[in-house]
Coordinates of C-alpha atoms and ligand atoms in Angstrom, one line a residue:
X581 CA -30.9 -85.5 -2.0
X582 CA -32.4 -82.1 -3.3
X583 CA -35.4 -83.0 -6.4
X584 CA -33.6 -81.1 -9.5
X585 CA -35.0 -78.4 -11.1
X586 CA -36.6 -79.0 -14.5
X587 CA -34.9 -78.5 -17.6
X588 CA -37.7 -76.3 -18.6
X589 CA -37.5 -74.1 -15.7
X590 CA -34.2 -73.2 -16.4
X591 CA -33.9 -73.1 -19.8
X592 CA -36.9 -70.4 -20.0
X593 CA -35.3 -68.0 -16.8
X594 CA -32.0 -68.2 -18.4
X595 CA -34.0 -67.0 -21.8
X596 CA -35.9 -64.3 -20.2
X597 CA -33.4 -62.5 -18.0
X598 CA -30.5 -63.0 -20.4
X599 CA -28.6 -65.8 -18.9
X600 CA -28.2 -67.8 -22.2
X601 CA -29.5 -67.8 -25.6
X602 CA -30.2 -70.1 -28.4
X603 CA -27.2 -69.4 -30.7
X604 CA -28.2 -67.6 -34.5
X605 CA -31.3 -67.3 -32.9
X606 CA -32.6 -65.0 -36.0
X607 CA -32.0 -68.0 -38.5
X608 CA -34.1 -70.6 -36.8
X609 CA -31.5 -71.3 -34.4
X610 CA -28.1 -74.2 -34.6
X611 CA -28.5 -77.0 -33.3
X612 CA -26.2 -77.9 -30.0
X613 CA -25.3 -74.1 -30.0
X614 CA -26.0 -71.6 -27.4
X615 CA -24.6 -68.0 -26.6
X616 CA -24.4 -65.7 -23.3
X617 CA -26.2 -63.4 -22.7
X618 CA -25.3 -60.2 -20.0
X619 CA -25.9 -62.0 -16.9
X620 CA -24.2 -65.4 -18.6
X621 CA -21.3 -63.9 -19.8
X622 CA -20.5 -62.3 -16.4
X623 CA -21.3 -65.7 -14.3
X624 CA -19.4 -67.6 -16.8
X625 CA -16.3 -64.9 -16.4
X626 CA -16.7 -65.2 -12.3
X627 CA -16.4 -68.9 -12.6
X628 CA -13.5 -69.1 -14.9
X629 CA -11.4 -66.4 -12.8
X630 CA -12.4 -68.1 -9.5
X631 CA -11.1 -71.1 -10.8
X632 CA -7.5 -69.5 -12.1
X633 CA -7.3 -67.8 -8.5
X634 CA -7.7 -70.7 -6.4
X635 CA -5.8 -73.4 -9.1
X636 CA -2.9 -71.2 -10.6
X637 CA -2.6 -68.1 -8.6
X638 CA -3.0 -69.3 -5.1
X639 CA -0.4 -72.0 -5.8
X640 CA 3.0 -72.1 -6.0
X641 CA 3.3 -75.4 -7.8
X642 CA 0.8 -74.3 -10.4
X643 CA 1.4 -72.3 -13.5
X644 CA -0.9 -71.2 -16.9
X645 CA -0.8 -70.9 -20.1
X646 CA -2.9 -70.2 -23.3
X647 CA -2.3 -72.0 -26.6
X648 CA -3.9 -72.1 -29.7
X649 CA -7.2 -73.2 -30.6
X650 CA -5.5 -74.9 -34.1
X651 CA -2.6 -76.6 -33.2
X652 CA -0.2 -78.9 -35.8
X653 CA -2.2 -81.7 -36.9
X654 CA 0.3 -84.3 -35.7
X655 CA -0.3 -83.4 -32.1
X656 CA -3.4 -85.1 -32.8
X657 CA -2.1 -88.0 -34.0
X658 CA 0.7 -88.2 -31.2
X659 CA -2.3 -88.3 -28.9
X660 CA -4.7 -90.9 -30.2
X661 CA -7.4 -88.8 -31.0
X662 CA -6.9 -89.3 -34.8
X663 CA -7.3 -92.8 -34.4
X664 CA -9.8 -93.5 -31.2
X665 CA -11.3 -90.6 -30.1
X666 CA -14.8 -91.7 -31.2
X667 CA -18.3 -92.3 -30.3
X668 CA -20.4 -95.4 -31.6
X669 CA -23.2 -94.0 -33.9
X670 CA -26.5 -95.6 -35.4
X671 CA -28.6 -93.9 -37.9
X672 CA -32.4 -93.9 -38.0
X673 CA -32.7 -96.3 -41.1
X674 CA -35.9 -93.7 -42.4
X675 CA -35.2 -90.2 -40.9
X676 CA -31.4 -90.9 -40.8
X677 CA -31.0 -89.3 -38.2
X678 CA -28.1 -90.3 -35.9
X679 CA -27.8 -91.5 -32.5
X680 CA -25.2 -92.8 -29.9
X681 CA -25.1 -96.6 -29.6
X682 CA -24.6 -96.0 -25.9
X683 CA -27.5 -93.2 -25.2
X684 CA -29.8 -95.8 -27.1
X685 CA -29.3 -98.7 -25.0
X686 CA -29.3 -96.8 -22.1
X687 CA -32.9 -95.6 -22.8
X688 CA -34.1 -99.2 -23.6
X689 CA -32.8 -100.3 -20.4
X690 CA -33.7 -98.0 -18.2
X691 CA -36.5 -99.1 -15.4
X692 CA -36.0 -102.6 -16.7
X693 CA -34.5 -104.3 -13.4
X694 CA -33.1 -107.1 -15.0
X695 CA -30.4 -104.9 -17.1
X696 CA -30.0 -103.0 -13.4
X697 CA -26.3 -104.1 -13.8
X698 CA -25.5 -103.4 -16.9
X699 CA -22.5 -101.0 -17.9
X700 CA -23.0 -99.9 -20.9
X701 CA -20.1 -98.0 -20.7
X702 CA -18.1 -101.6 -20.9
X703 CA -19.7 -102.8 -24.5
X704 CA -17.8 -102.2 -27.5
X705 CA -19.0 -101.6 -30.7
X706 CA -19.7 -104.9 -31.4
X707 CA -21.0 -105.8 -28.2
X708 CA -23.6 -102.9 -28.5
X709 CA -24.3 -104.0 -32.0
X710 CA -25.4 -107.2 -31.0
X711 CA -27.2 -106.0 -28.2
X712 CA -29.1 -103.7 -30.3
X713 CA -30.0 -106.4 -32.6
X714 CA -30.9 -109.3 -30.3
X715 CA -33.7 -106.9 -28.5
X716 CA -34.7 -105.1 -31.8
X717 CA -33.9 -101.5 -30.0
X718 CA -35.2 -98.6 -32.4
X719 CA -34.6 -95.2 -32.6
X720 CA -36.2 -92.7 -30.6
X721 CA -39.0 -92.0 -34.0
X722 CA -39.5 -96.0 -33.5
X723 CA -37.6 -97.5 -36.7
X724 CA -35.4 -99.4 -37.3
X725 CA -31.5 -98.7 -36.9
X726 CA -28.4 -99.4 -39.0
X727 CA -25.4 -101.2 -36.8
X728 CA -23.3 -99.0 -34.7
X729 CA -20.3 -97.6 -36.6
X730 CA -17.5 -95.7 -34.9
X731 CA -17.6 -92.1 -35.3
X732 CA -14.6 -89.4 -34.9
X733 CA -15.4 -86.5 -32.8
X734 CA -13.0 -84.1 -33.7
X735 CA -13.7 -81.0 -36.0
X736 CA -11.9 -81.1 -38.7
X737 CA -11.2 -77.7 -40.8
X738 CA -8.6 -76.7 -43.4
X739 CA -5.7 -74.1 -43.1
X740 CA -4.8 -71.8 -46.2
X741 CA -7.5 -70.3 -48.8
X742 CA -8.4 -73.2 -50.5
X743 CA -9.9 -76.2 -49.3
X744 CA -8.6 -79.3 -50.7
X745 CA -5.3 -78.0 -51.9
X746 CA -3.6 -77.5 -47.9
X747 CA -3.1 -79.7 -45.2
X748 CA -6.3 -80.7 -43.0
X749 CA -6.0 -79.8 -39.1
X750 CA -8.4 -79.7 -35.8
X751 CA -9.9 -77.6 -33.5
X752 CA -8.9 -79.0 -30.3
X753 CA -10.6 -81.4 -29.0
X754 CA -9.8 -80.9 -25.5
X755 CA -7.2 -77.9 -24.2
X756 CA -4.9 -80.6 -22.9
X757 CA -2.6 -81.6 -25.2
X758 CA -1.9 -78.0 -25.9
X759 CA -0.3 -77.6 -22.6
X760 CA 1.5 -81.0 -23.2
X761 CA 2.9 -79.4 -26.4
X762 CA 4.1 -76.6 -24.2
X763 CA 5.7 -78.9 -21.5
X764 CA 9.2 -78.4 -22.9
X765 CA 9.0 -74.6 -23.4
X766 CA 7.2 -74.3 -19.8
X767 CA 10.7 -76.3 -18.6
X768 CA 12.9 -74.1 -20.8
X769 CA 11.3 -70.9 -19.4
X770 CA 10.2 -70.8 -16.1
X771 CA 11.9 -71.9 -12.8
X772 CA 9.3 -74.6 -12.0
X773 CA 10.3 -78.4 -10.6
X774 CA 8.9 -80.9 -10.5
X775 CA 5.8 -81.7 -8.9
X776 CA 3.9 -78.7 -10.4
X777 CA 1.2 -78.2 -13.1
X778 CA 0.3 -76.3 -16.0
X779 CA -3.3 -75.1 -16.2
X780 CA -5.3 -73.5 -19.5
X781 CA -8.6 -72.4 -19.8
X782 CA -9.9 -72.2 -23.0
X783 CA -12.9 -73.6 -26.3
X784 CA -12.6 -76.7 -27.4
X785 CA -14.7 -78.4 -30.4
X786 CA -16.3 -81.7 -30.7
X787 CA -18.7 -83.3 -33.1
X788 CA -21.4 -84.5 -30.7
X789 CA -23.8 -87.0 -31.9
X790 CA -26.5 -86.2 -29.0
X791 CA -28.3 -83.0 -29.0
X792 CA -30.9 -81.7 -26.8
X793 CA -28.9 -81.6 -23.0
X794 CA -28.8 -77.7 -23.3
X795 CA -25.7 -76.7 -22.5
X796 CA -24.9 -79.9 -21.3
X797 CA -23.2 -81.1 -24.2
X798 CA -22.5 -78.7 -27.0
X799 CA -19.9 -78.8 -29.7
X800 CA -18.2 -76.0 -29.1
X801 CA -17.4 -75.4 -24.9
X802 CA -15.0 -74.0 -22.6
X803 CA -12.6 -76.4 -21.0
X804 CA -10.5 -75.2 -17.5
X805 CA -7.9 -78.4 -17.2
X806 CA -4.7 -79.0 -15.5
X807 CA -2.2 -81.5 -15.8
X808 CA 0.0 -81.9 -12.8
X809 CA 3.5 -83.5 -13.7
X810 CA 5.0 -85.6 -11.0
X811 CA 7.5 -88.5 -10.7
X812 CA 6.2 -91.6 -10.0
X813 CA 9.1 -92.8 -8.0
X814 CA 8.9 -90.4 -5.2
X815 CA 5.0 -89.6 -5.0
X816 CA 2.3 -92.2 -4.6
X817 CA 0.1 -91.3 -7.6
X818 CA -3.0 -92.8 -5.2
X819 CA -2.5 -90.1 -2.4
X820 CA -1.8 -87.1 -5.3
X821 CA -5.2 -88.6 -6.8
X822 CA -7.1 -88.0 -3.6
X823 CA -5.3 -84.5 -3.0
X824 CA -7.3 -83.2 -6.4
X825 CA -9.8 -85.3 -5.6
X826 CA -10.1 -82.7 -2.4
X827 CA -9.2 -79.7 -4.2
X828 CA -11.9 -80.1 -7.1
X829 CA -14.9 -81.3 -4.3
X830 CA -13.7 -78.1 -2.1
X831 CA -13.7 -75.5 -5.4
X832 CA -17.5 -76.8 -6.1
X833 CA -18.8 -76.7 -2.4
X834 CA -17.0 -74.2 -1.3
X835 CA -15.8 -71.7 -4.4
X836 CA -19.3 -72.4 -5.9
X837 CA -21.3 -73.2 -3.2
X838 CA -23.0 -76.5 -4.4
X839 CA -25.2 -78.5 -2.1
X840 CA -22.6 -81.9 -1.0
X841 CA -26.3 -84.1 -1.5
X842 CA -26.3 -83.3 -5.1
X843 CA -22.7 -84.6 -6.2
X844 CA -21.1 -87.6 -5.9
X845 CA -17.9 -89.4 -7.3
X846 CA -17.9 -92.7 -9.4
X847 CA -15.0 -94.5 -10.6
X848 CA -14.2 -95.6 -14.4
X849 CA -14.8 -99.2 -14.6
X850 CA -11.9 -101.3 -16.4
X851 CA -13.1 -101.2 -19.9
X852 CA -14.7 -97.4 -19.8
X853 CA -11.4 -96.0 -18.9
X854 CA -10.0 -93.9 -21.8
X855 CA -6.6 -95.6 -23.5
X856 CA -4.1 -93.5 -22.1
X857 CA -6.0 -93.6 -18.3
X858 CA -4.8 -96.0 -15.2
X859 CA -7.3 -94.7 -12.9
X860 CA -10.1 -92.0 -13.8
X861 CA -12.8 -90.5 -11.2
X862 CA -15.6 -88.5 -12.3
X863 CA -17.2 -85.9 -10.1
X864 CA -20.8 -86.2 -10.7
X865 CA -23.8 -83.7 -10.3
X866 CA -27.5 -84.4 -10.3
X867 CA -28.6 -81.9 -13.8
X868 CA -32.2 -82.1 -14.5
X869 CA -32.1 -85.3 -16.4
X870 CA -29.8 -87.0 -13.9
X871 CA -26.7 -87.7 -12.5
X872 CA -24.3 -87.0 -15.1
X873 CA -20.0 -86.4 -15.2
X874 CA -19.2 -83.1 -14.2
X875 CA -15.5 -82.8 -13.4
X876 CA -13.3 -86.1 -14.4
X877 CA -9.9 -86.2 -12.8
X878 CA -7.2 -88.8 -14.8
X879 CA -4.0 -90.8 -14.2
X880 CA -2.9 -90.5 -17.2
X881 CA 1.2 -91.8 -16.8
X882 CA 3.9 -90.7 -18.5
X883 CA 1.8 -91.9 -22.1
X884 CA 1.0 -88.2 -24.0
X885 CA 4.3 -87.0 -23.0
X886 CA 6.4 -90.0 -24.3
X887 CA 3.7 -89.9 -27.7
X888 CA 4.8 -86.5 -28.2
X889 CA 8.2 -87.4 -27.6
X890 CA 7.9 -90.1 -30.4
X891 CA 6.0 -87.8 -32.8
X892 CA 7.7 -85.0 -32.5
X893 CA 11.4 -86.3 -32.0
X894 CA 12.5 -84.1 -29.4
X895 CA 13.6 -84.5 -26.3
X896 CA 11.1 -83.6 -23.3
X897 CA 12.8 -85.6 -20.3
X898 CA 12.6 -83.4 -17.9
X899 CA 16.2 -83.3 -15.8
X900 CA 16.2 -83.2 -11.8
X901 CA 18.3 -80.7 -11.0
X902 CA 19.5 -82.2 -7.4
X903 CA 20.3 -85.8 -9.2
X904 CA 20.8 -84.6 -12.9
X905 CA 18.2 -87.8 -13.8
X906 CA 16.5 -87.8 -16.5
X907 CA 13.0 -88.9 -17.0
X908 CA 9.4 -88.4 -18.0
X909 CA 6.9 -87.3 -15.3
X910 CA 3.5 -88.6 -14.7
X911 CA 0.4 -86.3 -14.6
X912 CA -2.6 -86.1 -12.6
X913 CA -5.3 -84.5 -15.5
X914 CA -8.8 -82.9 -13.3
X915 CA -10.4 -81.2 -16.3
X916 CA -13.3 -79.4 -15.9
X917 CA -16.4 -78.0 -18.7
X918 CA -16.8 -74.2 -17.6
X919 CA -20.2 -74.4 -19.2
X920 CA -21.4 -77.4 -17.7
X921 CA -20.5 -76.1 -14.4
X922 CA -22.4 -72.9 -15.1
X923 CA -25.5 -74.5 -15.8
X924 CA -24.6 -76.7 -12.5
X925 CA -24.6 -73.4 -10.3
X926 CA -27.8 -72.4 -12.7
X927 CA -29.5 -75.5 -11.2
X928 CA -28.3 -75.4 -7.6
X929 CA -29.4 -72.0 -7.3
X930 CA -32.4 -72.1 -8.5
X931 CA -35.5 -71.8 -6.3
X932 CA -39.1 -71.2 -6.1
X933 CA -40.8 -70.0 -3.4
X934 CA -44.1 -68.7 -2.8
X935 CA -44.7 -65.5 -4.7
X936 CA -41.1 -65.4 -6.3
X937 CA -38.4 -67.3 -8.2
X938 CA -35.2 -66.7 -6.6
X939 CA -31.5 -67.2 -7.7
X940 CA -29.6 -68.1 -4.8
X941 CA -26.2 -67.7 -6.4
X942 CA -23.3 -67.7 -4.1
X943 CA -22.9 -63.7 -4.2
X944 CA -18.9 -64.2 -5.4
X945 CA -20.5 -65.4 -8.5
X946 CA -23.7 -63.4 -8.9
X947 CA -23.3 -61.2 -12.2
X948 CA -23.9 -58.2 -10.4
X949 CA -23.9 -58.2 -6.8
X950 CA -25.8 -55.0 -5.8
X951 CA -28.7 -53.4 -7.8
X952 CA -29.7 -49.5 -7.3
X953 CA -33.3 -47.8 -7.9
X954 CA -34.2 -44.4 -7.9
X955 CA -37.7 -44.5 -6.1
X956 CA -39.3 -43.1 -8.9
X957 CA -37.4 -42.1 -12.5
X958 CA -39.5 -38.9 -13.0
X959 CA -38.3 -36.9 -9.6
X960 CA -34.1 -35.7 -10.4
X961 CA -33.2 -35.2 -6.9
X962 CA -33.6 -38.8 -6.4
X963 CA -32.0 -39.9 -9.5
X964 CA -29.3 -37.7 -8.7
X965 CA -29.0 -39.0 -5.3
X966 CA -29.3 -42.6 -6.5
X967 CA -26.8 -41.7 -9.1
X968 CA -23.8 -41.0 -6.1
X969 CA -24.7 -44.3 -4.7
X970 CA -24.2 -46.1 -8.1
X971 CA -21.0 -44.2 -8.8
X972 CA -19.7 -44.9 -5.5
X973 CA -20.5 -48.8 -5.4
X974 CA -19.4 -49.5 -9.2
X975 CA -16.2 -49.2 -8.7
X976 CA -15.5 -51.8 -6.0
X977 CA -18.6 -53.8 -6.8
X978 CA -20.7 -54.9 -10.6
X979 CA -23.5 -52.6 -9.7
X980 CA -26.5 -52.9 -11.6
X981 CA -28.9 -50.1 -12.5
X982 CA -32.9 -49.8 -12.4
X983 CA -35.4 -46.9 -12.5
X984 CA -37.9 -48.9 -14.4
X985 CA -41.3 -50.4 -12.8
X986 CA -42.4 -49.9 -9.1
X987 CA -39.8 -51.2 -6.6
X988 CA -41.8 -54.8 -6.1
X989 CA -41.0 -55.7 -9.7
X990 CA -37.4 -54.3 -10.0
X991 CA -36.7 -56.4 -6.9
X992 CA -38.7 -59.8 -8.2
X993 CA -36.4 -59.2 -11.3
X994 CA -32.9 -59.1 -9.5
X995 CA -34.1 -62.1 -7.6
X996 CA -33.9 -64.0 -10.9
X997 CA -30.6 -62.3 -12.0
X998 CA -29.0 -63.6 -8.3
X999 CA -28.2 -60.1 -7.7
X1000 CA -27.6 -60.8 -3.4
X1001 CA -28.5 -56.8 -2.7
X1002 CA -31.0 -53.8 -3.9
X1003 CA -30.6 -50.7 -2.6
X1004 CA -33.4 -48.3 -2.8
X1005 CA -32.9 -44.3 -2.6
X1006 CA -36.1 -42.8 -1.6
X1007 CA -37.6 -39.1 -0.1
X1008 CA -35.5 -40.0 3.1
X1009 CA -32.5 -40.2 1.3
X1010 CA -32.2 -37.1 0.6
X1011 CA -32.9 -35.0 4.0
X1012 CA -30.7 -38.1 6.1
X1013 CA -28.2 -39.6 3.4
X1014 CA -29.6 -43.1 4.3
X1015 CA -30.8 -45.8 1.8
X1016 CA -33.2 -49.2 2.0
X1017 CA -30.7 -52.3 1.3
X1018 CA -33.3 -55.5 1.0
X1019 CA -31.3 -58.7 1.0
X1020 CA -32.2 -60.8 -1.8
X1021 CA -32.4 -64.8 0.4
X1022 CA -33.9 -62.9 3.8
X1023 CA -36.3 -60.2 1.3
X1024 CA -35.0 -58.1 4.8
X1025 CA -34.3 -54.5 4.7
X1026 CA -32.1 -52.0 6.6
X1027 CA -31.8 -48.7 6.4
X1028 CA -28.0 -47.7 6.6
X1029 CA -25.8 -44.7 5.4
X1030 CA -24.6 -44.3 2.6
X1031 CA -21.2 -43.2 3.8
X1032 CA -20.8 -46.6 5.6
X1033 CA -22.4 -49.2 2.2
X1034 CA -18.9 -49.8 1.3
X1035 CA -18.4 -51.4 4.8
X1036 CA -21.8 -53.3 4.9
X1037 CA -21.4 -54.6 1.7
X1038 CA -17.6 -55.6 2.4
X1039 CA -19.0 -56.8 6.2
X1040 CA -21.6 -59.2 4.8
X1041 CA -20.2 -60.6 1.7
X1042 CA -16.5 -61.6 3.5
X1043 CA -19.0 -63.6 6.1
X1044 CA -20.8 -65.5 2.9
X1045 CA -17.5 -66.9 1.5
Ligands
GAP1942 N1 -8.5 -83.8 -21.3 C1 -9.5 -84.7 -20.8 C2 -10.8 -84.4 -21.3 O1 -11.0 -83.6 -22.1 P1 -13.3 -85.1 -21.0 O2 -14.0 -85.9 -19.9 O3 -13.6 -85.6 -22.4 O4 -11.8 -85.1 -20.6 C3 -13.5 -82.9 -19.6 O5 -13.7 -83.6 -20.8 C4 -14.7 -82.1 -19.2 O6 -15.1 -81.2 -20.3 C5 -15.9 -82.9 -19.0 O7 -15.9 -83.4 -17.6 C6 -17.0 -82.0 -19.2 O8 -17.3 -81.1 -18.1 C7 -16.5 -81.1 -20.3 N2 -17.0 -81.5 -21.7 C8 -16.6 -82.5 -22.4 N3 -17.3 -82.6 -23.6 C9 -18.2 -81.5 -23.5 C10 -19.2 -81.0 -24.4 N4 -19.4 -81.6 -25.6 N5 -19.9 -79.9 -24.1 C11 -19.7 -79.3 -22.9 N6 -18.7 -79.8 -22.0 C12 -18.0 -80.8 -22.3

């Protein structure tokens, strides 16, 4: 097992090269709220279309779609997130300040070996409640704490002009039940049968009580989640488990190229399980403050389909076309946080050697996978010359440019930014048309031509997928 990074380390390179910002930076900052920078936004894009490629595109059985962010507020209600989707909350009984019940008696208990098999997970409100107030637990300031109440995460927000006087509706909570929604239309208009899924990527809102994970946990975040319809009688829901079970551990080893010593799976205990679950695995990754859920992957029956039935009156049995039967498929849910999988690939990546810091991004995902630098910005033949190169690798590749600094710092920076190749035009380029390409893991350079970049480039990044 790798040591993580620390938080710190990260937070401040993704700050100073442009990975991620502080959100309304200018206004002292929001809490919980970050935005993406240039490099950010273009990891975050690779990411979320290496996922569609390999989940919808490169499968037959899977299809996409992109619903609304607002949907009608009774598709909240059909789902059970009007009544139970909730965290337990205490508040500081001075600062008021809130926190979660759980997070609290987690802390408390942690290094205490006689608590070592606790789940705190498994406690209800009440349980935590008590548990809070047999061992006097305070909050983080050191006061006292009121008893845990339950606390509705989704964001609430009001259609039409004037608050008050029109109905109240959500911002999703999760993308999912937006593609339940869709079920019937998917039926209606596509030539899909059953087994096959439905995949969205997309925002999704919740109130978080806990703050200060980065972009761990934030209350506004990209979901990618798929929900793979099935019929229970003719496929064993265990064995289409451990198929996704595959397909999610291969997408983050392979697709993203994170180390197998810094993930693990763990299974929902009984009582953790979410309401509408039967089985529920979470794919786990070591962040900087330990092993949290990364990727969860759900049973979830026949139960939001037959709610939305119920709730919405209409019919969305879905008919076999070889026996005419009519039933309700089962889904398989793996649903995925794109940011929370960024700042995984953030962490994996990152390294420190001895006289640089390093990005060791899978080159499929850097933001820009070659860089180009005149030798010197003052001297036009060579910006000319670098010029061609740029305009002949942009089009195929993200090519980034740089005529700032001497070539040691311009290469120090792209090793931060990930960028796998630099590729320096220099006096020689001009009498022999070759160029300097310095890989960014071996700090090795070549001298090739620049007719044959195009190949090299294609040569050595098909032999690092
Ligand atoms: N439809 C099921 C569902 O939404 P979830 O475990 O609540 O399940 C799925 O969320 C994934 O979304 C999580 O595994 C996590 O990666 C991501 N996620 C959930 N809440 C998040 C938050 N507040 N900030 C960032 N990512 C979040």
């Amino acid at each position: 097992m790798s040591t993580p990074v620390s938080l710190d380390k990260i937070v401040s390179l993704t700050k100073r090269r442009g990975f991620i910002y502080p959100s309304s930076e200018i206004y002292g900052g929001l809490a919980n709220a970050y935005d993406y920078g240039p490099l950010g936004v273009e990891l975050l894009r690779n990411i979320r279309n290496i996922w569609w490629t390999r989940f919808i595109h490169e499968r037959r059985d899977m299809t996409g779609i992109d619903s609304q962010i607002i949907l009608h507020p009774r598709t909240w209600e059909a789902s059970g997130h009007v009544g139970s989707f909730s965290d337990a909350v205490v508040e500081d009984t001075t600062t008021h300040k809130r926190y979660r019940a759980d997070h609290l008696i987690e802390g408390w208990i942690k290094d205490k070996a006689e608590y070592e098999s606790l789940v705190v997970e498994d406690m209800n409100v009440d349980e935590m409640g008590a548990f809070i107030k047999e061992h006097t637990i305070k909050s983080p300031e050191g006061n006292p704490v009121t008893a845990p109440k339950k606390f509705n995460l989704l964001m609430e927000t009001h259609l039409g002009t004037l608050v008050g006087q029109k109905d109240t509706a959500y911002l999703r909570g999760e993308t999912a039940q937006g593609i339940f929604s869709n079920f019937k239309n998917v039926l209606d208009t596509t030539r899909v049968k059953v087994p096959f899924g439905i995949g969205q990527l997309g925002k999704s809102f919740r109130n978080e009580i806990t703050l200060g994970q980065y972009i761990f946990r934030t209350f506004e975040f990209e979901q990618a989640e798929i929900e793979y319809f099935f019929n229970p009688d003719k496929q064993d829901w265990k064995e289409l488990l451990e198929d996704w079970k595959n397909a999610m551990w291969s997408f983050i080893t392979e697709d993203l190229g994170i180390r197998k010593e810094n993930l693990r799976w763990r299974q929902h205990t009984d009582k953790e399980r979410s309401h509408y679950s039967r089985d529920t695995y979470d794919l786990d990754y070591q962040f900087p403050f330990g092993w949290k859920e990364l990727w969860g992957v759900a049973y979830r029956t026949d139960y939001d389909l037959k709610q939305h039935m119920e709730f919405s009156g209409q019919d969305l049995r879905y008919t076999d076309p070889h026996t005419q039967e009519k039933y309700l498929p089962h889904v398989i849910e793996p649903a995925i946080g794109l940011n929370r999988a960024l700042f995984m690939v953030l962490a994996d990546a990152y390294t420190e050697e001895e006289n640089r810091t390093v990005l060791k991004l899978k080159p499929q995902l850097a933001p820009f996978t070659v860089a180009v630098f005149p030798l010197v910005a003052n001297k036009e033949e060579l910006v000319e010359k670098a010029d061609e190169v740029y305009q002949l690798l942009n089009k195929k590749y993200p090519t980034y440019w740089d005529d700032r600094g001497n070539i040691g710092k311009r290469y120090r920076y792209q090793d931060e930014m990930g960028t796998p190749y630099c590729i320096t035009v220099d006096y020689d380029s001009l009498s022999d048309h070759t160029v300097t390409i310095r890989n960014r893991d071996t700090m090795e350079q070549e001298r090739v031509s620049i007719d044959s970049l195009l190949d090299y480039l294609r040569d050595h990044l098909s032999a690092a997928l």
